[in-house]
């Protein structure tokens, strides 16, 4: 019973690390998507002639944040992201998620297993 319980506990730790990695990948993908949306919005407003100060006031952000989005817009290609670009972003997010999963697994491995009392 003890061996089976410890094995099951290890399985839960492994499952948890995989879940954390999956959530991290999804969170990174969403962050990139939302940043891209904000960058495009700032870019469109600047193209219409709005000043950085006006955009900041309208959006409730600082001028520094708006300038940051403007710099990122200048770095990004004018065309929408193609599937290859999305794949590169997904791979980058997957690498970061794997790092997080490895860290989570290291923490799980460092925690000593609890003593399991057999009910039989």
PDB file of C-alpha atoms in Angstrom:
ATOM      1  CA  UNK A   1       0.000   0.000   0.000  1.00  0.00           C
ATOM      2  CA  UNK A   2       2.726   2.444   0.887  1.00  0.00           C
ATOM      3  CA  UNK A   3       4.596   1.878  -2.370  1.00  0.00           C
ATOM      4  CA  UNK A   4       1.423   2.233  -4.431  1.00  0.00           C
ATOM      5  CA  UNK A   5       0.441   5.411  -2.580  1.00  0.00           C
ATOM      6  CA  UNK A   6       3.878   6.937  -3.097  1.00  0.00           C
ATOM      7  CA  UNK A   7       3.799   6.012  -6.783  1.00  0.00           C
ATOM      8  CA  UNK A   8       0.399   7.619  -7.161  1.00  0.00           C
ATOM      9  CA  UNK A   9       1.663  10.712  -5.346  1.00  0.00           C
ATOM     10  CA  UNK A  10       4.591  10.919  -7.778  1.00  0.00           C
ATOM     11  CA  UNK A  11       2.133  10.575 -10.662  1.00  0.00           C
ATOM     12  CA  UNK A  12       0.157  13.514  -9.275  1.00  0.00           C
ATOM     13  CA  UNK A  13       3.345  15.588  -9.047  1.00  0.00           C
ATOM     14  CA  UNK A  14       4.150  14.769 -12.669  1.00  0.00           C
ATOM     15  CA  UNK A  15       0.590  15.580 -13.754  1.00  0.00           C
ATOM     16  CA  UNK A  16       0.730  18.881 -11.851  1.00  0.00           C
ATOM     17  CA  UNK A  17       3.992  19.874 -13.537  1.00  0.00           C
ATOM     18  CA  UNK A  18       2.482  19.135 -16.963  1.00  0.00           C
ATOM     19  CA  UNK A  19      -0.633  21.162 -16.138  1.00  0.00           C
ATOM     20  CA  UNK A  20       1.478  24.095 -14.969  1.00  0.00           C
ATOM     21  CA  UNK A  21       3.490  23.912 -18.201  1.00  0.00           C
ATOM     22  CA  UNK A  22       0.323  23.842 -20.314  1.00  0.00           C
ATOM     23  CA  UNK A  23      -1.157  26.829 -18.478  1.00  0.00           C
ATOM     24  CA  UNK A  24       2.126  28.722 -18.823  1.00  0.00           C
ATOM     25  CA  UNK A  25       2.166  28.138 -22.593  1.00  0.00           C
ATOM     26  CA  UNK A  26      -1.429  29.342 -22.917  1.00  0.00           C
ATOM     27  CA  UNK A  27      -0.751  32.386 -20.701  1.00  0.00           C
ATOM     28  CA  UNK A  28       2.308  33.360 -22.741  1.00  0.00           C
ATOM     29  CA  UNK A  29       0.341  32.975 -25.974  1.00  0.00           C
ATOM     30  CA  UNK A  30      -2.438  35.195 -24.632  1.00  0.00           C
ATOM     31  CA  UNK A  31       0.035  37.831 -23.411  1.00  0.00           C
ATOM     32  CA  UNK A  32       1.633  37.989 -26.848  1.00  0.00           C
ATOM     33  CA  UNK A  33      -1.790  38.208 -28.484  1.00  0.00           C
ATOM     34  CA  UNK A  34      -2.983  41.031 -26.197  1.00  0.00           C
ATOM     35  CA  UNK A  35       0.282  42.954 -26.543  1.00  0.00           C
ATOM     36  CA  UNK A  36      -0.007  42.655 -30.328  1.00  0.00           C
ATOM     37  CA  UNK A  37      -3.561  44.023 -30.194  1.00  0.00           C
ATOM     38  CA  UNK A  38      -2.451  46.982 -28.066  1.00  0.00           C
ATOM     39  CA  UNK A  39       0.516  47.676 -30.328  1.00  0.00           C
ATOM     40  CA  UNK A  40      -1.708  47.655 -33.413  1.00  0.00           C
ATOM     41  CA  UNK A  41      -4.223  49.990 -31.750  1.00  0.00           C
ATOM     42  CA  UNK A  42      -1.524  52.502 -30.828  1.00  0.00           C
ATOM     43  CA  UNK A  43      -0.097  52.254 -34.323  1.00  0.00           C
ATOM     44  CA  UNK A  44      -3.497  52.987 -35.907  1.00  0.00           C
ATOM     45  CA  UNK A  45      -4.055  55.969 -33.591  1.00  0.00           C
ATOM     46  CA  UNK A  46      -0.615  57.370 -34.416  1.00  0.00           C
ATOM     47  CA  UNK A  47      -1.323  56.926 -38.146  1.00  0.00           C
ATOM     48  CA  UNK A  48      -4.501  58.992 -37.690  1.00  0.00           C
ATOM     49  CA  UNK A  49      -2.371  61.780 -36.265  1.00  0.00           C
ATOM     50  CA  UNK A  50      -3.060  61.374 -32.545  1.00  0.00           C
ATOM     51  CA  UNK A  51      -0.247  62.501 -30.277  1.00  0.00           C
ATOM     52  CA  UNK A  52       1.361  60.224 -27.711  1.00  0.00           C
ATOM     53  CA  UNK A  53      -0.047  62.447 -24.972  1.00  0.00           C
ATOM     54  CA  UNK A  54      -3.601  62.232 -26.356  1.00  0.00           C
ATOM     55  CA  UNK A  55      -3.413  58.452 -26.745  1.00  0.00           C
ATOM     56  CA  UNK A  56      -2.131  58.118 -23.190  1.00  0.00           C
ATOM     57  CA  UNK A  57      -4.983  60.248 -21.851  1.00  0.00           C
ATOM     58  CA  UNK A  58      -7.596  58.333 -23.847  1.00  0.00           C
ATOM     59  CA  UNK A  59      -6.251  54.934 -22.782  1.00  0.00           C
ATOM     60  CA  UNK A  60      -5.438  55.743 -19.177  1.00  0.00           C
ATOM     61  CA  UNK A  61      -1.786  54.829 -19.669  1.00  0.00           C
ATOM     62  CA  UNK A  62       1.425  56.757 -19.269  1.00  0.00           C
ATOM     63  CA  UNK A  63       3.151  58.369 -22.214  1.00  0.00           C
ATOM     64  CA  UNK A  64       6.095  56.044 -21.554  1.00  0.00           C
ATOM     65  CA  UNK A  65       3.868  52.991 -22.030  1.00  0.00           C
ATOM     66  CA  UNK A  66       2.460  54.399 -25.265  1.00  0.00           C
ATOM     67  CA  UNK A  67       5.968  55.126 -26.559  1.00  0.00           C
ATOM     68  CA  UNK A  68       6.968  51.557 -25.692  1.00  0.00           C
ATOM     69  CA  UNK A  69       4.078  50.245 -27.800  1.00  0.00           C
ATOM     70  CA  UNK A  70       5.120  52.605 -30.584  1.00  0.00           C
ATOM     71  CA  UNK A  71       8.687  51.270 -30.535  1.00  0.00           C
ATOM     72  CA  UNK A  72       7.389  47.706 -30.616  1.00  0.00           C
ATOM     73  CA  UNK A  73       5.152  48.595 -33.568  1.00  0.00           C
ATOM     74  CA  UNK A  74       8.177  49.947 -35.427  1.00  0.00           C
ATOM     75  CA  UNK A  75      10.035  46.672 -34.804  1.00  0.00           C
ATOM     76  CA  UNK A  76       7.186  44.399 -35.878  1.00  0.00           C
ATOM     77  CA  UNK A  77       6.473  43.699 -39.544  1.00  0.00           C
ATOM     78  CA  UNK A  78       3.638  45.627 -41.156  1.00  0.00           C
ATOM     79  CA  UNK A  79       1.915  42.442 -42.349  1.00  0.00           C
ATOM     80  CA  UNK A  80      -0.099  40.365 -39.903  1.00  0.00           C
ATOM     81  CA  UNK A  81       1.668  37.444 -38.286  1.00  0.00           C
ATOM     82  CA  UNK A  82       1.854  34.428 -40.540  1.00  0.00           C
ATOM     83  CA  UNK A  83       1.663  30.848 -39.374  1.00  0.00           C
ATOM     84  CA  UNK A  84       5.471  30.605 -39.247  1.00  0.00           C
ATOM     85  CA  UNK A  85       5.636  33.635 -36.955  1.00  0.00           C
ATOM     86  CA  UNK A  86       2.930  32.175 -34.723  1.00  0.00           C
ATOM     87  CA  UNK A  87       4.784  28.858 -34.635  1.00  0.00           C
ATOM     88  CA  UNK A  88       7.965  30.659 -33.537  1.00  0.00           C
ATOM     89  CA  UNK A  89       6.031  32.438 -30.788  1.00  0.00           C
ATOM     90  CA  UNK A  90       4.456  29.152 -29.686  1.00  0.00           C
ATOM     91  CA  UNK A  91       7.875  27.468 -29.579  1.00  0.00           C
ATOM     92  CA  UNK A  92       9.288  30.323 -27.517  1.00  0.00           C
ATOM     93  CA  UNK A  93       6.346  30.103 -25.127  1.00  0.00           C
ATOM     94  CA  UNK A  94       6.779  26.331 -24.943  1.00  0.00           C
ATOM     95  CA  UNK A  95      10.441  26.738 -23.991  1.00  0.00           C
ATOM     96  CA  UNK A  96       9.561  29.161 -21.197  1.00  0.00           C
ATOM     97  CA  UNK A  97       6.793  26.835 -20.037  1.00  0.00           C
ATOM     98  CA  UNK A  98       9.196  23.892 -19.968  1.00  0.00           C
ATOM     99  CA  UNK A  99      11.561  25.926 -17.792  1.00  0.00           C
ATOM    100  CA  UNK A 100       8.666  26.612 -15.426  1.00  0.00           C
ATOM    101  CA  UNK A 101       7.645  22.951 -15.440  1.00  0.00           C
ATOM    102  CA  UNK A 102      11.215  21.908 -14.636  1.00  0.00           C
ATOM    103  CA  UNK A 103      11.277  24.356 -11.738  1.00  0.00           C
ATOM    104  CA  UNK A 104       7.910  23.090 -10.490  1.00  0.00           C
ATOM    105  CA  UNK A 105       9.142  19.496 -10.722  1.00  0.00           C
ATOM    106  CA  UNK A 106      12.305  20.403  -8.801  1.00  0.00           C
ATOM    107  CA  UNK A 107      10.172  21.871  -6.030  1.00  0.00           C
ATOM    108  CA  UNK A 108       7.938  18.792  -6.020  1.00  0.00           C
ATOM    109  CA  UNK A 109      10.996  16.523  -5.832  1.00  0.00           C
ATOM    110  CA  UNK A 110      12.439  18.529  -2.953  1.00  0.00           C
ATOM    111  CA  UNK A 111       9.330  18.080  -0.813  1.00  0.00           C
ATOM    112  CA  UNK A 112       9.662  14.864   1.219  1.00  0.00           C
ATOM    113  CA  UNK A 113       6.946  12.274   0.722  1.00  0.00           C
ATOM    114  CA  UNK A 114       4.475  12.061   3.575  1.00  0.00           C
ATOM    115  CA  UNK A 115       4.227   8.875   5.542  1.00  0.00           C
ATOM    116  CA  UNK A 116       1.280   6.911   4.290  1.00  0.00           C
ATOM    117  CA  UNK A 117      -0.581   4.759   6.789  1.00  0.00           C
ATOM    118  CA  UNK A 118      -2.205   1.696   5.351  1.00  0.00           C
ATOM    119  CA  UNK A 119      -5.909   1.417   6.052  1.00  0.00           C
ATOM    120  CA  UNK A 120      -5.765  -2.381   6.042  1.00  0.00           C
TER     121      UNK A 120
END
